[in-house]
């Protein structure tokens, strides 16, 4: 529960919302209420409750901590596997060096500098965290049929940058245009697959083809990425700024004008058009006004949507 406003930073994409790092200012009218709320939490008293589930949980946690073993999660199930430290390190090294090579010591600094340049162009460099170094780990693919005879593993890299949102917005826009022009199915979730399956005529005459992509992420190279972008250019215009991960914010132009209780507001429409047509970077954070409800409550500023202004 909070009595202050949580502020988001809107980047030129219009869709990349980053949490503002500064604490929201205190509202003087709610200062007494905040103090009373804090005092309520200070006066809370707790009593010891015996719960069989929590007792079992504490007992299991104590056994895990005292075992000296490494507990490895399964890839797509809830199973846990217990390995000794030497075996886990051997498996981890084998899986990490099979498709990847060791990077130089300054690689992280180079990546961090590139990310900072992109964030600086988007004017969010002081609102996002730098990419942190996190230990990679492996999971066991026990859902595979050959797991008992030939166990396989998945290498997970938990280090992710917040600037990944930039690439996602660009690729989503490109993929949407490719899907609409090529008429090729690209399912993004289970619901879209079910909807596609329901509309297939004569299902009894169709056949499913089952396949598995092996080493999907390791096979993605810079050459493959550039080849894919070149192919995508045959369907849509990909500017150099998009290729170098600079956001184009014309996505906002597709947002429809909101309807108010009295009709469509002239002032709202003019404000939105002014913001969208402006080139100034200072106006990019005005997206809240583009998608917000009408702020002009006076009836004389509004008109029905089906009525035109006199010339």
mmCIF file of C-alpha atoms in Angstrom:
data_model
loop_
_atom_site.group_PDB
_atom_site.id
_atom_site.type_symbol
_atom_site.label_atom_id
_atom_site.label_comp_id
_atom_site.label_asym_id
_atom_site.label_seq_id
_atom_site.Cartn_x
_atom_site.Cartn_y
_atom_site.Cartn_z
ATOM 1 C CA UNK A 1 0.000 0.000 0.000
ATOM 2 C CA UNK A 2 1.380 3.419 -0.889
ATOM 3 C CA UNK A 3 0.049 6.948 -0.524
ATOM 4 C CA UNK A 4 2.369 8.383 -3.148
ATOM 5 C CA UNK A 5 2.311 8.324 -6.915
ATOM 6 C CA UNK A 6 4.540 5.845 -8.705
ATOM 7 C CA UNK A 7 6.076 7.559 -11.729
ATOM 8 C CA UNK A 8 7.085 5.813 -14.961
ATOM 9 C CA UNK A 9 9.479 7.084 -17.578
ATOM 10 C CA UNK A 10 8.207 6.814 -21.154
ATOM 11 C CA UNK A 11 10.876 6.503 -23.821
ATOM 12 C CA UNK A 12 10.534 7.488 -27.502
ATOM 13 C CA UNK A 13 9.044 4.086 -28.294
ATOM 14 C CA UNK A 14 5.961 5.066 -26.369
ATOM 15 C CA UNK A 15 5.821 1.590 -24.880
ATOM 16 C CA UNK A 16 9.031 1.252 -22.869
ATOM 17 C CA UNK A 17 8.160 2.127 -19.289
ATOM 18 C CA UNK A 18 11.030 2.235 -16.820
ATOM 19 C CA UNK A 19 10.498 2.800 -13.138
ATOM 20 C CA UNK A 20 11.722 6.167 -12.012
ATOM 21 C CA UNK A 21 14.553 5.814 -9.493
ATOM 22 C CA UNK A 22 13.708 8.871 -7.421
ATOM 23 C CA UNK A 23 11.323 8.549 -4.495
ATOM 24 C CA UNK A 24 7.929 10.185 -5.134
ATOM 25 C CA UNK A 25 7.455 13.451 -3.210
ATOM 26 C CA UNK A 26 5.469 13.429 0.000
ATOM 27 C CA UNK A 27 1.965 14.879 -0.093
ATOM 28 C CA UNK A 28 1.493 17.315 2.784
ATOM 29 C CA UNK A 29 -2.208 16.513 3.106
ATOM 30 C CA UNK A 30 -1.390 12.808 3.613
ATOM 31 C CA UNK A 31 1.581 13.268 5.956
ATOM 32 C CA UNK A 32 -0.451 12.650 9.117
ATOM 33 C CA UNK A 33 -2.079 9.608 7.537
ATOM 34 C CA UNK A 34 1.340 8.129 6.652
ATOM 35 C CA UNK A 35 2.581 8.623 10.216
ATOM 36 C CA UNK A 36 -0.511 6.896 11.638
ATOM 37 C CA UNK A 37 -0.067 4.049 9.167
ATOM 38 C CA UNK A 38 3.553 3.533 10.239
ATOM 39 C CA UNK A 39 2.572 3.567 13.911
ATOM 40 C CA UNK A 40 -0.017 0.864 13.226
ATOM 41 C CA UNK A 41 2.676 -1.488 11.922
ATOM 42 C CA UNK A 42 4.900 -0.765 14.922
ATOM 43 C CA UNK A 43 2.172 -1.900 17.324
ATOM 44 C CA UNK A 44 1.491 -5.235 15.616
ATOM 45 C CA UNK A 45 2.169 -8.217 17.891
ATOM 46 C CA UNK A 46 2.799 -11.735 16.638
ATOM 47 C CA UNK A 47 2.268 -15.068 18.306
ATOM 48 C CA UNK A 48 3.915 -18.378 17.569
ATOM 49 C CA UNK A 49 1.739 -20.640 15.422
ATOM 50 C CA UNK A 50 2.391 -24.348 14.971
ATOM 51 C CA UNK A 51 1.868 -25.366 11.368
ATOM 52 C CA UNK A 52 2.756 -28.824 10.090
ATOM 53 C CA UNK A 53 3.512 -27.582 6.583
ATOM 54 C CA UNK A 54 5.860 -24.822 7.769
ATOM 55 C CA UNK A 55 7.558 -27.235 10.167
ATOM 56 C CA UNK A 56 8.130 -29.686 7.325
ATOM 57 C CA UNK A 57 9.414 -26.858 5.139
ATOM 58 C CA UNK A 58 11.926 -25.746 7.771
ATOM 59 C CA UNK A 59 13.055 -29.336 8.277
ATOM 60 C CA UNK A 60 13.584 -29.880 4.542
ATOM 61 C CA UNK A 61 15.478 -26.594 4.217
ATOM 62 C CA UNK A 62 17.765 -27.576 7.097
ATOM 63 C CA UNK A 63 18.488 -30.957 5.468
ATOM 64 C CA UNK A 64 19.290 -29.299 2.136
ATOM 65 C CA UNK A 65 21.674 -26.795 3.737
ATOM 66 C CA UNK A 66 23.445 -29.523 5.720
ATOM 67 C CA UNK A 67 23.728 -32.020 2.861
ATOM 68 C CA UNK A 68 26.625 -30.356 1.042
ATOM 69 C CA UNK A 69 25.053 -31.320 -2.293
ATOM 70 C CA UNK A 70 23.923 -29.231 -5.259
ATOM 71 C CA UNK A 71 20.201 -29.355 -5.993
ATOM 72 C CA UNK A 72 19.539 -28.948 -9.715
ATOM 73 C CA UNK A 73 16.115 -27.988 -11.053
ATOM 74 C CA UNK A 74 14.497 -29.803 -13.943
ATOM 75 C CA UNK A 75 13.911 -27.848 -17.139
ATOM 76 C CA UNK A 76 10.118 -28.160 -17.534
ATOM 77 C CA UNK A 77 8.985 -30.136 -14.497
ATOM 78 C CA UNK A 78 9.026 -29.553 -10.745
ATOM 79 C CA UNK A 79 11.588 -32.266 -10.075
ATOM 80 C CA UNK A 80 14.831 -31.645 -8.196
ATOM 81 C CA UNK A 81 18.009 -33.677 -8.633
ATOM 82 C CA UNK A 82 20.795 -33.956 -6.058
ATOM 83 C CA UNK A 83 24.380 -33.925 -7.339
ATOM 84 C CA UNK A 84 27.727 -33.595 -5.638
ATOM 85 C CA UNK A 85 29.685 -30.417 -6.304
ATOM 86 C CA UNK A 86 32.353 -32.033 -8.508
ATOM 87 C CA UNK A 87 29.774 -33.692 -10.774
ATOM 88 C CA UNK A 88 27.801 -30.470 -11.158
ATOM 89 C CA UNK A 89 30.890 -28.427 -12.028
ATOM 90 C CA UNK A 90 31.919 -31.042 -14.602
ATOM 91 C CA UNK A 91 28.489 -30.976 -16.248
ATOM 92 C CA UNK A 92 28.386 -27.184 -16.160
ATOM 93 C CA UNK A 93 31.805 -26.819 -17.800
ATOM 94 C CA UNK A 94 30.944 -29.375 -20.484
ATOM 95 C CA UNK A 95 27.696 -27.613 -21.395
ATOM 96 C CA UNK A 96 29.090 -24.081 -21.243
ATOM 97 C CA UNK A 97 32.151 -24.810 -23.401
ATOM 98 C CA UNK A 98 30.450 -27.080 -25.959
ATOM 99 C CA UNK A 99 28.757 -24.213 -27.858
ATOM 100 C CA UNK A 100 30.316 -21.114 -26.301
ATOM 101 C CA UNK A 101 33.855 -19.851 -25.908
ATOM 102 C CA UNK A 102 35.353 -17.907 -23.039
ATOM 103 C CA UNK A 103 35.086 -14.165 -23.521
ATOM 104 C CA UNK A 104 37.778 -11.634 -22.787
ATOM 105 C CA UNK A 105 37.915 -9.941 -19.412
ATOM 106 C CA UNK A 106 36.839 -6.579 -20.838
ATOM 107 C CA UNK A 107 33.847 -7.948 -22.792
ATOM 108 C CA UNK A 108 31.368 -6.957 -20.082
ATOM 109 C CA UNK A 109 32.742 -3.407 -20.070
ATOM 110 C CA UNK A 110 32.333 -3.156 -23.856
ATOM 111 C CA UNK A 111 28.731 -4.398 -23.644
ATOM 112 C CA UNK A 112 27.971 -2.027 -20.758
ATOM 113 C CA UNK A 113 29.342 0.935 -22.736
ATOM 114 C CA UNK A 114 27.233 0.051 -25.785
ATOM 115 C CA UNK A 115 24.117 -0.277 -23.631
ATOM 116 C CA UNK A 116 24.844 3.072 -22.012
ATOM 117 C CA UNK A 117 25.097 4.759 -25.431
ATOM 118 C CA UNK A 118 21.720 3.323 -26.452
ATOM 119 C CA UNK A 119 20.137 4.348 -23.141
ATOM 120 C CA UNK A 120 21.641 7.823 -23.461
ATOM 121 C CA UNK A 121 20.081 8.250 -26.931
ATOM 122 C CA UNK A 122 16.724 7.277 -25.450
ATOM 123 C CA UNK A 123 17.250 9.639 -22.497
ATOM 124 C CA UNK A 124 16.846 6.858 -19.908
ATOM 125 C CA UNK A 125 20.489 6.351 -18.912
ATOM 126 C CA UNK A 126 19.846 7.646 -15.387
ATOM 127 C CA UNK A 127 16.663 5.603 -14.914
ATOM 128 C CA UNK A 128 17.829 2.038 -15.606
ATOM 129 C CA UNK A 129 20.296 -0.257 -13.880
ATOM 130 C CA UNK A 130 23.498 -1.430 -15.504
ATOM 131 C CA UNK A 131 23.734 -5.060 -16.548
ATOM 132 C CA UNK A 132 24.997 -7.095 -13.595
ATOM 133 C CA UNK A 133 27.145 -10.216 -13.759
ATOM 134 C CA UNK A 134 25.233 -13.300 -12.607
ATOM 135 C CA UNK A 135 26.340 -16.899 -12.373
ATOM 136 C CA UNK A 136 25.006 -19.136 -15.137
ATOM 137 C CA UNK A 137 23.547 -22.547 -14.250
ATOM 138 C CA UNK A 138 22.172 -25.681 -15.874
ATOM 139 C CA UNK A 139 18.830 -27.473 -15.672
ATOM 140 C CA UNK A 140 18.071 -31.103 -16.500
ATOM 141 C CA UNK A 141 15.809 -31.938 -19.442
ATOM 142 C CA UNK A 142 14.087 -34.874 -17.759
ATOM 143 C CA UNK A 143 11.063 -34.515 -20.066
ATOM 144 C CA UNK A 144 13.064 -35.961 -22.960
ATOM 145 C CA UNK A 145 12.434 -39.617 -23.851
ATOM 146 C CA UNK A 146 16.168 -40.343 -23.894
ATOM 147 C CA UNK A 147 16.849 -38.776 -20.495
ATOM 148 C CA UNK A 148 17.540 -42.079 -18.686
ATOM 149 C CA UNK A 149 20.059 -43.291 -21.282
ATOM 150 C CA UNK A 150 21.505 -39.954 -22.371
ATOM 151 C CA UNK A 151 20.749 -37.030 -20.038
ATOM 152 C CA UNK A 152 20.704 -33.595 -21.624
ATOM 153 C CA UNK A 153 20.950 -30.195 -20.006
ATOM 154 C CA UNK A 154 19.982 -26.584 -20.662
ATOM 155 C CA UNK A 155 22.403 -23.755 -19.977
ATOM 156 C CA UNK A 156 20.708 -20.702 -18.447
ATOM 157 C CA UNK A 157 22.237 -17.221 -18.433
ATOM 158 C CA UNK A 158 20.282 -15.106 -15.905
ATOM 159 C CA UNK A 159 22.162 -11.884 -16.728
ATOM 160 C CA UNK A 160 19.680 -9.766 -18.662
ATOM 161 C CA UNK A 161 19.744 -6.103 -19.574
ATOM 162 C CA UNK A 162 16.780 -3.783 -19.168
ATOM 163 C CA UNK A 163 17.524 -2.492 -22.664
ATOM 164 C CA UNK A 164 16.106 -5.742 -24.014
ATOM 165 C CA UNK A 165 12.746 -3.945 -24.069
ATOM 166 C CA UNK A 166 14.094 -1.808 -26.906
ATOM 167 C CA UNK A 167 14.807 -4.804 -29.128
ATOM 168 C CA UNK A 168 11.445 -6.346 -28.245
ATOM 169 C CA UNK A 169 9.452 -3.322 -29.401
ATOM 170 C CA UNK A 170 11.404 -3.125 -32.668
ATOM 171 C CA UNK A 171 11.077 -6.842 -33.418
ATOM 172 C CA UNK A 172 7.378 -6.924 -32.480
ATOM 173 C CA UNK A 173 6.687 -4.133 -34.964
ATOM 174 C CA UNK A 174 8.685 -5.861 -37.720
ATOM 175 C CA UNK A 175 7.114 -9.278 -37.068
ATOM 176 C CA UNK A 176 3.591 -7.841 -37.106
ATOM 177 C CA UNK A 177 4.145 -6.379 -40.580
ATOM 178 C CA UNK A 178 5.748 -9.594 -41.860
ATOM 179 C CA UNK A 179 2.841 -11.705 -40.585
ATOM 180 C CA UNK A 180 0.258 -9.453 -42.222
ATOM 181 C CA UNK A 181 2.034 -9.394 -45.606
ATOM 182 C CA UNK A 182 3.371 -12.951 -45.855
ATOM 183 C CA UNK A 183 0.263 -14.618 -44.334
ATOM 184 C CA UNK A 184 2.595 -17.006 -42.481
ATOM 185 C CA UNK A 185 1.508 -18.321 -39.101
ATOM 186 C CA UNK A 186 3.633 -17.215 -36.185
ATOM 187 C CA UNK A 187 2.121 -18.284 -32.905
ATOM 188 C CA UNK A 188 3.141 -16.300 -29.866
ATOM 189 C CA UNK A 189 1.074 -18.129 -27.259
ATOM 190 C CA UNK A 190 -1.094 -21.178 -26.689
ATOM 191 C CA UNK A 191 -4.338 -19.274 -27.294
ATOM 192 C CA UNK A 192 -3.309 -18.311 -30.829
ATOM 193 C CA UNK A 193 -2.517 -21.954 -31.637
ATOM 194 C CA UNK A 194 -5.909 -23.110 -30.336
ATOM 195 C CA UNK A 195 -7.682 -20.401 -32.329
ATOM 196 C CA UNK A 196 -5.811 -21.443 -35.487
ATOM 197 C CA UNK A 197 -6.627 -25.118 -34.909
ATOM 198 C CA UNK A 198 -10.348 -24.449 -34.494
ATOM 199 C CA UNK A 199 -10.551 -22.807 -37.919
ATOM 200 C CA UNK A 200 -8.840 -25.639 -39.820
ATOM 201 C CA UNK A 201 -11.365 -27.280 -42.185
ATOM 202 C CA UNK A 202 -11.403 -31.073 -42.613
ATOM 203 C CA UNK A 203 -9.141 -31.830 -39.684
ATOM 204 C CA UNK A 204 -9.404 -35.578 -40.330
ATOM 205 C CA UNK A 205 -7.490 -35.086 -43.597
ATOM 206 C CA UNK A 206 -4.617 -33.190 -41.967
ATOM 207 C CA UNK A 207 -1.386 -34.465 -40.448
ATOM 208 C CA UNK A 208 0.794 -32.953 -37.741
ATOM 209 C CA UNK A 209 4.552 -32.699 -38.254
ATOM 210 C CA UNK A 210 6.507 -32.908 -34.999
ATOM 211 C CA UNK A 211 10.035 -31.526 -34.828
ATOM 212 C CA UNK A 212 12.490 -30.297 -32.235
ATOM 213 C CA UNK A 213 14.981 -27.447 -32.623
ATOM 214 C CA UNK A 214 18.336 -28.461 -31.160
ATOM 215 C CA UNK A 215 20.668 -25.773 -29.762
ATOM 216 C CA UNK A 216 18.363 -22.936 -30.775
ATOM 217 C CA UNK A 217 20.097 -20.036 -28.993
ATOM 218 C CA UNK A 218 23.712 -21.094 -29.703
ATOM 219 C CA UNK A 219 22.869 -21.256 -33.418
ATOM 220 C CA UNK A 220 21.928 -17.555 -33.519
ATOM 221 C CA UNK A 221 24.980 -15.719 -34.838
ATOM 222 C CA UNK A 222 25.531 -12.166 -36.051
ATOM 223 C CA UNK A 223 25.555 -13.444 -39.650
ATOM 224 C CA UNK A 224 22.199 -15.165 -39.146
ATOM 225 C CA UNK A 225 20.748 -12.032 -37.556
ATOM 226 C CA UNK A 226 21.816 -9.811 -40.463
ATOM 227 C CA UNK A 227 20.490 -12.373 -42.956
ATOM 228 C CA UNK A 228 17.121 -12.427 -41.187
ATOM 229 C CA UNK A 229 16.946 -8.618 -41.189
ATOM 230 C CA UNK A 230 17.781 -8.543 -44.904
ATOM 231 C CA UNK A 231 14.942 -10.985 -45.576
ATOM 232 C CA UNK A 232 12.572 -8.920 -43.423
ATOM 233 C CA UNK A 233 13.344 -5.825 -45.512
ATOM 234 C CA UNK A 234 11.500 -7.444 -48.422
ATOM 235 C CA UNK A 235 8.269 -7.074 -46.422
ATOM 236 C CA UNK A 236 8.765 -3.892 -44.391
ATOM 237 C CA UNK A 237 11.005 -0.869 -44.177
ATOM 238 C CA UNK A 238 13.732 -1.309 -41.564
ATOM 239 C CA UNK A 239 15.626 1.920 -41.047
ATOM 240 C CA UNK A 240 19.267 2.134 -40.091
ATOM 241 C CA UNK A 241 18.243 3.538 -36.711
ATOM 242 C CA UNK A 242 16.247 0.383 -36.014
ATOM 243 C CA UNK A 243 19.149 -1.804 -37.065
ATOM 244 C CA UNK A 244 21.360 0.052 -34.603
ATOM 245 C CA UNK A 245 18.626 -0.226 -31.970
ATOM 246 C CA UNK A 246 17.409 3.360 -31.933
ATOM 247 C CA UNK A 247 13.653 3.555 -31.342
ATOM 248 C CA UNK A 248 11.221 5.104 -33.803
ATOM 249 C CA UNK A 249 8.193 6.294 -31.878
ATOM 250 C CA UNK A 250 5.611 6.412 -34.693
ATOM 251 C CA UNK A 251 3.854 3.576 -32.829
ATOM 252 C CA UNK A 252 2.001 6.294 -30.942
ATOM 253 C CA UNK A 253 0.274 7.442 -34.123
ATOM 254 C CA UNK A 254 -1.821 4.277 -34.135
ATOM 255 C CA UNK A 255 -3.400 5.056 -30.760
ATOM 256 C CA UNK A 256 -7.046 6.078 -31.321
ATOM 257 C CA UNK A 257 -8.549 9.173 -29.763
ATOM 258 C CA UNK A 258 -10.452 8.433 -26.582
ATOM 259 C CA UNK A 259 -14.205 9.022 -26.445
ATOM 260 C CA UNK A 260 -15.416 11.155 -23.528
ATOM 261 C CA UNK A 261 -18.812 11.073 -21.859
ATOM 262 C CA UNK A 262 -19.904 14.067 -23.973
ATOM 263 C CA UNK A 263 -18.339 12.973 -27.257
ATOM 264 C CA UNK A 264 -14.916 13.457 -28.790
ATOM 265 C CA UNK A 265 -12.969 16.359 -27.340
ATOM 266 C CA UNK A 266 -11.503 18.876 -29.814
ATOM 267 C CA UNK A 267 -8.793 20.029 -27.425
ATOM 268 C CA UNK A 268 -7.686 16.455 -26.707
ATOM 269 C CA UNK A 269 -7.420 15.735 -30.428
ATOM 270 C CA UNK A 270 -5.372 18.877 -31.095
ATOM 271 C CA UNK A 271 -3.076 18.180 -28.145
ATOM 272 C CA UNK A 272 -2.410 14.635 -29.315
ATOM 273 C CA UNK A 273 -1.678 15.735 -32.882
ATOM 274 C CA UNK A 274 0.684 18.432 -31.609
ATOM 275 C CA UNK A 275 2.589 15.960 -29.452
ATOM 276 C CA UNK A 276 2.796 13.340 -32.189
ATOM 277 C CA UNK A 277 3.983 15.759 -34.863
ATOM 278 C CA UNK A 278 6.599 17.426 -32.651
ATOM 279 C CA UNK A 279 10.271 16.605 -33.062
ATOM 280 C CA UNK A 280 11.357 17.772 -29.621
ATOM 281 C CA UNK A 281 12.646 15.089 -27.306
ATOM 282 C CA UNK A 282 11.098 16.877 -24.323
ATOM 283 C CA UNK A 283 7.631 16.041 -25.644
ATOM 284 C CA UNK A 284 8.279 12.323 -25.830
ATOM 285 C CA UNK A 285 7.287 11.900 -22.194
ATOM 286 C CA UNK A 286 3.816 13.255 -22.977
ATOM 287 C CA UNK A 287 2.412 9.837 -23.867
ATOM 288 C CA UNK A 288 0.248 9.919 -20.714
ATOM 289 C CA UNK A 289 -1.698 12.783 -22.278
ATOM 290 C CA UNK A 290 -2.096 10.856 -25.532
ATOM 291 C CA UNK A 291 -3.733 7.823 -23.975
ATOM 292 C CA UNK A 292 -5.419 9.478 -20.982
ATOM 293 C CA UNK A 293 -9.068 10.357 -20.605
ATOM 294 C CA UNK A 294 -10.390 13.790 -21.428
ATOM 295 C CA UNK A 295 -9.178 16.428 -18.970
ATOM 296 C CA UNK A 296 -11.500 19.163 -20.261
ATOM 297 C CA UNK A 297 -14.671 18.676 -18.262
ATOM 298 C CA UNK A 298 -16.327 21.893 -19.461
ATOM 299 C CA UNK A 299 -19.098 21.022 -21.943
ATOM 300 C CA UNK A 300 -18.428 23.962 -24.241
ATOM 301 C CA UNK A 301 -15.054 22.471 -25.191
ATOM 302 C CA UNK A 302 -16.561 19.192 -26.386
ATOM 303 C CA UNK A 303 -18.771 18.131 -29.257
ATOM 304 C CA UNK A 304 -20.448 14.916 -30.379
ATOM 305 C CA UNK A 305 -18.207 12.685 -32.502
ATOM 306 C CA UNK A 306 -20.630 12.797 -35.475
ATOM 307 C CA UNK A 307 -20.873 16.607 -35.580
ATOM 308 C CA UNK A 308 -18.501 18.806 -37.547
ATOM 309 C CA UNK A 309 -17.225 22.233 -36.634
ATOM 310 C CA UNK A 310 -18.439 25.155 -38.768
ATOM 311 C CA UNK A 311 -15.900 26.311 -41.398
#
